[in-house]
mmCIF file of C-alpha atoms in Angstrom:
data_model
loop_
_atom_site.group_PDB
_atom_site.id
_atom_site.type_symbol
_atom_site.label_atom_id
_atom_site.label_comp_id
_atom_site.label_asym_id
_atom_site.label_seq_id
_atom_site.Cartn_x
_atom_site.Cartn_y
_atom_site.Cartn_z
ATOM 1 C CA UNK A 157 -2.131 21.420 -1.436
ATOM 2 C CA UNK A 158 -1.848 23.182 -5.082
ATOM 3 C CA UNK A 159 -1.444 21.258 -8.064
ATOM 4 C CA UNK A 160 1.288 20.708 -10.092
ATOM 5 C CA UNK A 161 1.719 21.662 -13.472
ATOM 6 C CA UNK A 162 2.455 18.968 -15.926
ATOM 7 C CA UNK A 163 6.164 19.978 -16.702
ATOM 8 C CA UNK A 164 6.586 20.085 -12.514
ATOM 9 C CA UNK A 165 5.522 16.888 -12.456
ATOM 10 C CA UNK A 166 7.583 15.126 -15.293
ATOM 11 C CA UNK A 167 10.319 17.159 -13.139
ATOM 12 C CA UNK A 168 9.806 15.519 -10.153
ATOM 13 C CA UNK A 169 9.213 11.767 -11.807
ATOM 14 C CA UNK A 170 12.381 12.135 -13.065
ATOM 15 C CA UNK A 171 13.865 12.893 -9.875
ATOM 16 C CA UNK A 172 15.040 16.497 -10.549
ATOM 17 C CA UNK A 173 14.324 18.834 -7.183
ATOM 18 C CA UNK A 174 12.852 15.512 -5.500
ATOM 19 C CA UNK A 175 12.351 16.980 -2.328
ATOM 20 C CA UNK A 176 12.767 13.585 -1.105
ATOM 21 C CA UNK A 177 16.010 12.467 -2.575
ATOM 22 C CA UNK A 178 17.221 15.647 -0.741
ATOM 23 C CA UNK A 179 16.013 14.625 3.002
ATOM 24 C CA UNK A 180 14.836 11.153 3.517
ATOM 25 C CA UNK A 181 18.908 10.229 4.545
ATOM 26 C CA UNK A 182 19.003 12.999 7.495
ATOM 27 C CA UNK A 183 18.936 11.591 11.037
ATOM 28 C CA UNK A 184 15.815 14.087 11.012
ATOM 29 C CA UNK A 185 14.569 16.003 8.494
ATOM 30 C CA UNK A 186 11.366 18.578 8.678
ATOM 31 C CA UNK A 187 8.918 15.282 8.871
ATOM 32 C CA UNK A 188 10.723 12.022 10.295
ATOM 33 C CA UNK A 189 13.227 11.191 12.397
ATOM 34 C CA UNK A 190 15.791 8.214 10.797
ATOM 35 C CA UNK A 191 15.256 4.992 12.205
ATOM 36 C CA UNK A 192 17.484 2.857 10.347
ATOM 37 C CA UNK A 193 18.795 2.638 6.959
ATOM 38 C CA UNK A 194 18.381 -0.844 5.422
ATOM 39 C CA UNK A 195 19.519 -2.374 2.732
ATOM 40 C CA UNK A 196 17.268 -0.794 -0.392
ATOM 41 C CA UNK A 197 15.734 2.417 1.622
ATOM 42 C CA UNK A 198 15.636 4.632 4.816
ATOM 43 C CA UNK A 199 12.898 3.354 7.528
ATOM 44 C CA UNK A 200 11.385 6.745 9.483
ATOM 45 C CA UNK A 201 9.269 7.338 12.062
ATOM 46 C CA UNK A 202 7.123 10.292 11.487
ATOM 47 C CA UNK A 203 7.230 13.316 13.657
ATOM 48 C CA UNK A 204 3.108 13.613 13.252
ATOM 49 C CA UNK A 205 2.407 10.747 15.631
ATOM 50 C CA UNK A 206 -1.566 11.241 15.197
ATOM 51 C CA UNK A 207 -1.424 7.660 14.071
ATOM 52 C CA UNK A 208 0.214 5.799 16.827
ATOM 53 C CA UNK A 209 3.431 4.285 15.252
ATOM 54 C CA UNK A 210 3.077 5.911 12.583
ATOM 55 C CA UNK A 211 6.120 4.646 9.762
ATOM 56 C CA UNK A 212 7.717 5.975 6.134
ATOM 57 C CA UNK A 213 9.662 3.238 4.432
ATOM 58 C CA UNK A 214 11.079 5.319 1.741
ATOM 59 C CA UNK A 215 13.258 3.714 -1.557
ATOM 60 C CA UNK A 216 16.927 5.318 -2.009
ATOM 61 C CA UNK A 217 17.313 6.148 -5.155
ATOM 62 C CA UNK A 218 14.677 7.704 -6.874
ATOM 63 C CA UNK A 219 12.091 5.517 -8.752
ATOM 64 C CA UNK A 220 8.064 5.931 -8.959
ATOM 65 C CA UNK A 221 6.399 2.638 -9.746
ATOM 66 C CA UNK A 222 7.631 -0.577 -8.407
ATOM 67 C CA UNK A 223 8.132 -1.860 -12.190
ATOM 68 C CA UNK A 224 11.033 0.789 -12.237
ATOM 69 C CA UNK A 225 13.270 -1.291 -10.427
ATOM 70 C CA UNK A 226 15.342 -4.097 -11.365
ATOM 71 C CA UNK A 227 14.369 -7.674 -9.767
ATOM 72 C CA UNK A 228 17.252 -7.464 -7.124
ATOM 73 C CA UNK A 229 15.968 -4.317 -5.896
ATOM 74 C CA UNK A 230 12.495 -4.735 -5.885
ATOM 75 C CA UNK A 231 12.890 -7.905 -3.240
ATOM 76 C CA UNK A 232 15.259 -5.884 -1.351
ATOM 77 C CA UNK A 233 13.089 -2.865 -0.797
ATOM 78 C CA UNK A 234 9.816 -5.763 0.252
ATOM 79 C CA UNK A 235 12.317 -7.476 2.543
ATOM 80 C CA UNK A 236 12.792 -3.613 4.245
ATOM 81 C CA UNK A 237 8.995 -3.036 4.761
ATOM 82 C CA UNK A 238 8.588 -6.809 6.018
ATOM 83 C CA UNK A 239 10.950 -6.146 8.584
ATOM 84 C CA UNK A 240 10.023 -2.959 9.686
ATOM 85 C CA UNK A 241 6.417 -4.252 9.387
ATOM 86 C CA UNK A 242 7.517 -7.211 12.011
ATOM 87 C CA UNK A 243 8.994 -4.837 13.853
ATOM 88 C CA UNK A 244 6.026 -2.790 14.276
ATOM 89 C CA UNK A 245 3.724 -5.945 14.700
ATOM 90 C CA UNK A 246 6.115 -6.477 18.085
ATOM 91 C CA UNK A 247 6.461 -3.350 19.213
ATOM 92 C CA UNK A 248 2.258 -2.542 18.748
ATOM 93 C CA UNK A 249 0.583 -5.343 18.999
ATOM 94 C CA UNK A 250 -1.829 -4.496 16.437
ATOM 95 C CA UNK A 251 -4.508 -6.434 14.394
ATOM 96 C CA UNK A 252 -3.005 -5.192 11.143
ATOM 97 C CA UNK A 253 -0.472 -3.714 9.216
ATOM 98 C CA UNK A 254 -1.306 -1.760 6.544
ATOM 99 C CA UNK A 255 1.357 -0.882 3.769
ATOM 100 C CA UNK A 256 0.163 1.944 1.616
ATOM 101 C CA UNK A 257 2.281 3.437 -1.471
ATOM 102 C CA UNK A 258 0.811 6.749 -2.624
ATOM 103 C CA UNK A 259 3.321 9.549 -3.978
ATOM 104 C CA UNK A 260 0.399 11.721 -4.938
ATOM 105 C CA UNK A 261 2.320 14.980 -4.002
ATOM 106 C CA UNK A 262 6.087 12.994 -4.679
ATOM 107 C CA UNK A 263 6.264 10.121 -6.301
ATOM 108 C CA UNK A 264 9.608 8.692 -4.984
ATOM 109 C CA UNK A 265 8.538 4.993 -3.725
ATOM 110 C CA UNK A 266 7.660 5.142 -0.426
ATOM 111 C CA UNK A 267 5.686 3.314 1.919
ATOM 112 C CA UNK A 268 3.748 4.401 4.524
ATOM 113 C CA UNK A 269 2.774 2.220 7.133
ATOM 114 C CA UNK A 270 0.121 2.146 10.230
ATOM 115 C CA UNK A 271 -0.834 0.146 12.670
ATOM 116 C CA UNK A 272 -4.122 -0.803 12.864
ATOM 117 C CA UNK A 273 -6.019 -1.508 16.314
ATOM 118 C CA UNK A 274 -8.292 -3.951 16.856
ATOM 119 C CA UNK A 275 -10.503 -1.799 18.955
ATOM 120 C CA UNK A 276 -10.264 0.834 15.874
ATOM 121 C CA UNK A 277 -13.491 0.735 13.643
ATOM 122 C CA UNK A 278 -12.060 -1.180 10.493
ATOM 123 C CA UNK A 279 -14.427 0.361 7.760
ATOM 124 C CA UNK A 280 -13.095 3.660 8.782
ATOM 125 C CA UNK A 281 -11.217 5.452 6.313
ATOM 126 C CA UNK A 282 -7.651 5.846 6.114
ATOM 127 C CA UNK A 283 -6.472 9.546 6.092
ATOM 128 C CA UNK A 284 -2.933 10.113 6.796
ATOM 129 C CA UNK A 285 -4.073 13.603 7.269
ATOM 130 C CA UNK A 286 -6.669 13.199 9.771
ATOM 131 C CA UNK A 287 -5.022 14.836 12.757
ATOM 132 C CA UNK A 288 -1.733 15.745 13.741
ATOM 133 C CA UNK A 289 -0.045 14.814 17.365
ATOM 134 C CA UNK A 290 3.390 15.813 18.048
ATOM 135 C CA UNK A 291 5.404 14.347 21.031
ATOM 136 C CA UNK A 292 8.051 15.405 23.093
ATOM 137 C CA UNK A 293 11.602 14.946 21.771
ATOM 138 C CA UNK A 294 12.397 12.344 24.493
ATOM 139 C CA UNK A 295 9.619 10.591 23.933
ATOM 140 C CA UNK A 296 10.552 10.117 20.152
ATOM 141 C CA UNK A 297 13.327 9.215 21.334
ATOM 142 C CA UNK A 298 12.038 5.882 23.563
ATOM 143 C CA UNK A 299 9.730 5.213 20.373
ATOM 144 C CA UNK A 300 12.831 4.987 18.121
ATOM 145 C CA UNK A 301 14.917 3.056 20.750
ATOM 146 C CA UNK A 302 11.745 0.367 21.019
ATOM 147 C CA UNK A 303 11.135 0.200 17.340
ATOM 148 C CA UNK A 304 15.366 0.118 16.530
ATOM 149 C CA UNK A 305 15.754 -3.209 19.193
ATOM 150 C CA UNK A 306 13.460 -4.758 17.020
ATOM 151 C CA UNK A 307 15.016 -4.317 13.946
ATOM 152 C CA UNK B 142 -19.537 -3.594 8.477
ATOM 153 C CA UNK B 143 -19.781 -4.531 11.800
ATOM 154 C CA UNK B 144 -16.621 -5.373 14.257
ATOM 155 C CA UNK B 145 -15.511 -8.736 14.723
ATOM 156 C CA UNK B 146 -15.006 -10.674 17.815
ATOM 157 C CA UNK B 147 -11.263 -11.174 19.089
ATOM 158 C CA UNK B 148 -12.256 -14.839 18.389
ATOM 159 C CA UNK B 149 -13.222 -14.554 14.992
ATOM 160 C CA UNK B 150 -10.419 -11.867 13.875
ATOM 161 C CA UNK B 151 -8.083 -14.938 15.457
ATOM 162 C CA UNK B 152 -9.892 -17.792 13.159
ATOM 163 C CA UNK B 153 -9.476 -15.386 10.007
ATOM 164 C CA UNK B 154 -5.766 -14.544 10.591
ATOM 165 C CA UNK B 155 -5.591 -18.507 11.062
ATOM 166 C CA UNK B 156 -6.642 -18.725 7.518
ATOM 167 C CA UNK B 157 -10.519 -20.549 8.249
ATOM 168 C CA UNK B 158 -13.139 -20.071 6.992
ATOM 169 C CA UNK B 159 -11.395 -16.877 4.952
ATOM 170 C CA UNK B 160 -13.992 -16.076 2.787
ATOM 171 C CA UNK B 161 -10.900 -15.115 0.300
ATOM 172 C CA UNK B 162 -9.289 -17.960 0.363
ATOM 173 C CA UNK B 163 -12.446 -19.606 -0.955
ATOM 174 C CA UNK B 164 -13.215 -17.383 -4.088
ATOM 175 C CA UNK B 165 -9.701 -15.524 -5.003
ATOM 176 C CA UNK B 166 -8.760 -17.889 -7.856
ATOM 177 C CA UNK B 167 -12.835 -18.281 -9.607
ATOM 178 C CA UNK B 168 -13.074 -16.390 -12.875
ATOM 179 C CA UNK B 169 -15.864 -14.491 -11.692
ATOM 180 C CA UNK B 170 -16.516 -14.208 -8.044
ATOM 181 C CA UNK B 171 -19.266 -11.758 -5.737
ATOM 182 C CA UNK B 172 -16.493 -8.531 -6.774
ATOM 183 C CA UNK B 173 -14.205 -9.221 -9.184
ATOM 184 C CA UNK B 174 -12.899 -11.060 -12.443
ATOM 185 C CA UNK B 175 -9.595 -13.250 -12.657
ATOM 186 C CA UNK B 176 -7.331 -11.071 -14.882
ATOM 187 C CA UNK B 177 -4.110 -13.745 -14.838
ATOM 188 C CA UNK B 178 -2.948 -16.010 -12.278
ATOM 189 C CA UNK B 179 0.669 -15.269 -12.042
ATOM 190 C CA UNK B 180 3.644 -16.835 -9.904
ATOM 191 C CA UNK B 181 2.466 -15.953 -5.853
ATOM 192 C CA UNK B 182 -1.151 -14.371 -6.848
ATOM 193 C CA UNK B 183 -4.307 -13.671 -8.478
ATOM 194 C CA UNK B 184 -4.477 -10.358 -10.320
ATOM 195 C CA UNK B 185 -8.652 -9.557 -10.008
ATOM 196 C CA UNK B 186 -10.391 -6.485 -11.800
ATOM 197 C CA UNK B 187 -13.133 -5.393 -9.572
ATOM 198 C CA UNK B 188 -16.770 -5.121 -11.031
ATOM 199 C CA UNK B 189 -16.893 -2.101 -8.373
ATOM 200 C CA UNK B 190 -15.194 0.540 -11.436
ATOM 201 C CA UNK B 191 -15.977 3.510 -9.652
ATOM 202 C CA UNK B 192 -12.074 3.713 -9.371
ATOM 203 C CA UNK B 193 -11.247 3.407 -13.416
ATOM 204 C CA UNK B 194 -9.262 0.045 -13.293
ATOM 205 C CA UNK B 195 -9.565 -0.724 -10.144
ATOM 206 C CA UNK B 196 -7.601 -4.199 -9.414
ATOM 207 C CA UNK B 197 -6.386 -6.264 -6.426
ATOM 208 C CA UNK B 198 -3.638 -8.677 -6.677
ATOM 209 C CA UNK B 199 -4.210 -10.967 -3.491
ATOM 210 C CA UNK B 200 -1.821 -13.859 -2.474
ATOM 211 C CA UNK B 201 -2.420 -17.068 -3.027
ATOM 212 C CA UNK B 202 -2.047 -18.822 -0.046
ATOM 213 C CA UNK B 203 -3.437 -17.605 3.367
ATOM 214 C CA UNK B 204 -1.037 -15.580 4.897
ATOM 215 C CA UNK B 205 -1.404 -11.551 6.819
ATOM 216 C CA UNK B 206 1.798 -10.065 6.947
ATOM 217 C CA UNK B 207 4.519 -9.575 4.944
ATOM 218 C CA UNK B 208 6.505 -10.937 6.723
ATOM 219 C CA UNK B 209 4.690 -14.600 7.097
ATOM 220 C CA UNK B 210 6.030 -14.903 3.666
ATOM 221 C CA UNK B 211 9.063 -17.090 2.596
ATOM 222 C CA UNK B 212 11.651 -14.726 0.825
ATOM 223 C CA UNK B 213 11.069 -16.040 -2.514
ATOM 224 C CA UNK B 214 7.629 -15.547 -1.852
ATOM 225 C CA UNK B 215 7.559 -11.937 -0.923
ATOM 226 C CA UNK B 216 10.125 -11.353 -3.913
ATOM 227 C CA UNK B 217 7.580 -13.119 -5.870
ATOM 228 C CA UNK B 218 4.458 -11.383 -4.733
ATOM 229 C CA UNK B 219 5.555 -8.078 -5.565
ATOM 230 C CA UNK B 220 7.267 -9.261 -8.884
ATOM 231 C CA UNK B 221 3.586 -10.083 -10.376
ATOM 232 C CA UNK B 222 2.348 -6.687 -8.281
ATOM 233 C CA UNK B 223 5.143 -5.041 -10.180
ATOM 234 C CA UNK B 224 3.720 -6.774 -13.281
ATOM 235 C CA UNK B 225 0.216 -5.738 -12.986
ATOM 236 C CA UNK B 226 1.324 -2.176 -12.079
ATOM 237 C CA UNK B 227 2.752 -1.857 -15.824
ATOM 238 C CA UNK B 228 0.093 -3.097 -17.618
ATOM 239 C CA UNK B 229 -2.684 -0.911 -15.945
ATOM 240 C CA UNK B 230 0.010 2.074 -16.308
ATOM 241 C CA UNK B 231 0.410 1.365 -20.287
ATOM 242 C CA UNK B 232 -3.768 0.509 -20.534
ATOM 243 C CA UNK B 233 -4.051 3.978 -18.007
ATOM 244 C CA UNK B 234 -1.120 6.053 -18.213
ATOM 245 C CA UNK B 235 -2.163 7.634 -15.279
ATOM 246 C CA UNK B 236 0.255 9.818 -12.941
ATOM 247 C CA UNK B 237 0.757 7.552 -10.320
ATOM 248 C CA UNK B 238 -0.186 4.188 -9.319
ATOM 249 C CA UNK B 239 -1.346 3.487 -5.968
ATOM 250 C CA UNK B 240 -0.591 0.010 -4.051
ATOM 251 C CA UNK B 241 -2.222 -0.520 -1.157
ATOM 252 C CA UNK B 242 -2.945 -3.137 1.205
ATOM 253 C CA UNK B 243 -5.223 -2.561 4.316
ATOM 254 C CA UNK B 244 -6.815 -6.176 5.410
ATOM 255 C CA UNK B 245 -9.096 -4.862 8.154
ATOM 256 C CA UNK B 246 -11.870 -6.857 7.829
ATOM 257 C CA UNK B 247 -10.050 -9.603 5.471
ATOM 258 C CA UNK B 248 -6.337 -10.138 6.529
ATOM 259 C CA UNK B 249 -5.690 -12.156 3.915
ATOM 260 C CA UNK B 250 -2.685 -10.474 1.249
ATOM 261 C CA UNK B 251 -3.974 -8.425 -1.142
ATOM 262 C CA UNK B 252 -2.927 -5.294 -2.331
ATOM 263 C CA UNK B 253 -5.637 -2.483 -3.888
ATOM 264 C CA UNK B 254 -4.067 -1.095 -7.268
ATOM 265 C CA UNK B 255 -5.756 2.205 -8.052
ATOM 266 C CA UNK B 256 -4.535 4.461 -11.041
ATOM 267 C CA UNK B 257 -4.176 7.968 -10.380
ATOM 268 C CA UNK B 258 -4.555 10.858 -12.854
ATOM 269 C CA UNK B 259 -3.011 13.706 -13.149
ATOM 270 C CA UNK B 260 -6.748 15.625 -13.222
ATOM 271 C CA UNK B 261 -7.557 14.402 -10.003
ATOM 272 C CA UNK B 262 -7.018 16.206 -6.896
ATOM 273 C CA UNK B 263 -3.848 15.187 -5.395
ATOM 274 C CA UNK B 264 -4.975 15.704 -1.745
ATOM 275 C CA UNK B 265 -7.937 13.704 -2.065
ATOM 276 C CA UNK B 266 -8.146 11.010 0.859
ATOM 277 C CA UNK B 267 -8.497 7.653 -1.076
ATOM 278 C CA UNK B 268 -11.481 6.345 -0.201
ATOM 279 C CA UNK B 269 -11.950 2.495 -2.061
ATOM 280 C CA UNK B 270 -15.872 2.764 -1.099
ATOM 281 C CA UNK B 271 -16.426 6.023 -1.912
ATOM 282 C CA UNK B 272 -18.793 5.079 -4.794
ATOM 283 C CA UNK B 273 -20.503 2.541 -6.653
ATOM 284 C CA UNK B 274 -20.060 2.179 -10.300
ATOM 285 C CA UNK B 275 -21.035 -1.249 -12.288
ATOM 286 C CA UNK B 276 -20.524 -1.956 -16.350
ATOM 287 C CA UNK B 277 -22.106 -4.244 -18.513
ATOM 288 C CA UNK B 278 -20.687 -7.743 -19.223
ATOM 289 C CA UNK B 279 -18.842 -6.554 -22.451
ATOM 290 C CA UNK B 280 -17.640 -3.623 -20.849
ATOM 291 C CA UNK B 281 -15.730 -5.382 -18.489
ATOM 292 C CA UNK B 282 -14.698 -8.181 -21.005
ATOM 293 C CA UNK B 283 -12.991 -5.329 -23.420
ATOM 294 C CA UNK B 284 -11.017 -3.564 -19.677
ATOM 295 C CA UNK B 285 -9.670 -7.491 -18.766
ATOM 296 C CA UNK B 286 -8.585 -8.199 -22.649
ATOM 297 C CA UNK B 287 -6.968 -4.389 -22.641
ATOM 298 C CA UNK B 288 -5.282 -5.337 -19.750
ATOM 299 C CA UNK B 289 -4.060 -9.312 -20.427
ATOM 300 C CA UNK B 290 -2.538 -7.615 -23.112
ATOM 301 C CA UNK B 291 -0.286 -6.118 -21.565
ATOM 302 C CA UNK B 292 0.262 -9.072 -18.706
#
């Protein structure tokens, strides 16, 4: 992916054109499908399913770096990811979460979380990118139920 | 690093013999420095600077998920995260900060704070052990009083 300029950048920090202010509400937008909206952010499950459970915790209002937000907040948006996390850790049965905040394309705090198998190799490195796997819509569909009754 | 046995991942999520819990709070340990102890954590630079500032903020106590923690806990964990983010984004003022916590060999909390630049390729996977790069004593004395600073 290109880079930005500077001035796109400072744009998009400041939440002007934030591509994700403008989708990460919609029961599904080009990337997710809504799983629930919580009390500090929208929970998603991504469409590219390449990584198995694959999960977008995303902040609603726009802020970059967790020091942005007031204490209140900040708690609220942790107590989001722990519950998706737990709900996740229920529905997978995995050896570990992992909770990783990026926002090297858009900075708009969110977190994107994967389930990590025990029979995966751990040393391996993380790329969100590695492959892509899309599913059939009604099989989204019984993900979302599972992950939703555990919320 | 090789896999671990079902029986030893169990021990280490049980908190024994977790080979952080032993060495997270020492002022110098086999990778890192103590930076500050704050409220839930330890905020650690890494002697591995390959990553410029590289720091981990690990919990504590012995727990894997987010949500093991108390909610005063959790609130508290990312508070001094939040913290640690600021001062390495005044020492850095990078483009983005990056929080990350995998645990796949250690399950332990602890979340990877890397400092992104705007220079950098954006699409880059983030690799933590993609290099190796080591500074002398002073060197690493003048990054932890740059960053106390600002604790």
């Amino acid at each position: 992916m290109q880079w930005k300029s500077p001035e796109e950048w400072e744009k998009l920090k400041q939440g002007i054109d934030c591509p994700m202010c403008a989708d990460i509400h919609l029961v599904e937008n080009q990337f997710s499908f809504l799983l629930a909206e919580l009390s500090q952010s929208y929970a998603r499950l991504s469409k590219n399913q390449y990584h198995k459970g694959y999960t977008v915790v995303a902040l609603k209002r726009h802020a970059n770096e967790l020091f942005e937000l007031a204490p209140e907040e900040l708690a609220g948006y942790w107590k989001d990811v722990a519950q998706v996390a737990k709900a996740l850790y229920t529905v997978y049965q995995p050896a570990k979460i992992n909770y990783l905040i990026y926002g090297h394309h858009i900075p708009h705090i969110h977190c994107h979380m994967l389930v990590h198998f025990f029979e995966e190799d751990p040393s391996k490195v993380v790329n969100l990118g590695e492959g892509e796997k899309y599913l059939a819509t009604a099989e989204y569909q019984q993900k979302i139920a599972k992950i939703r009754e555990q919320l």
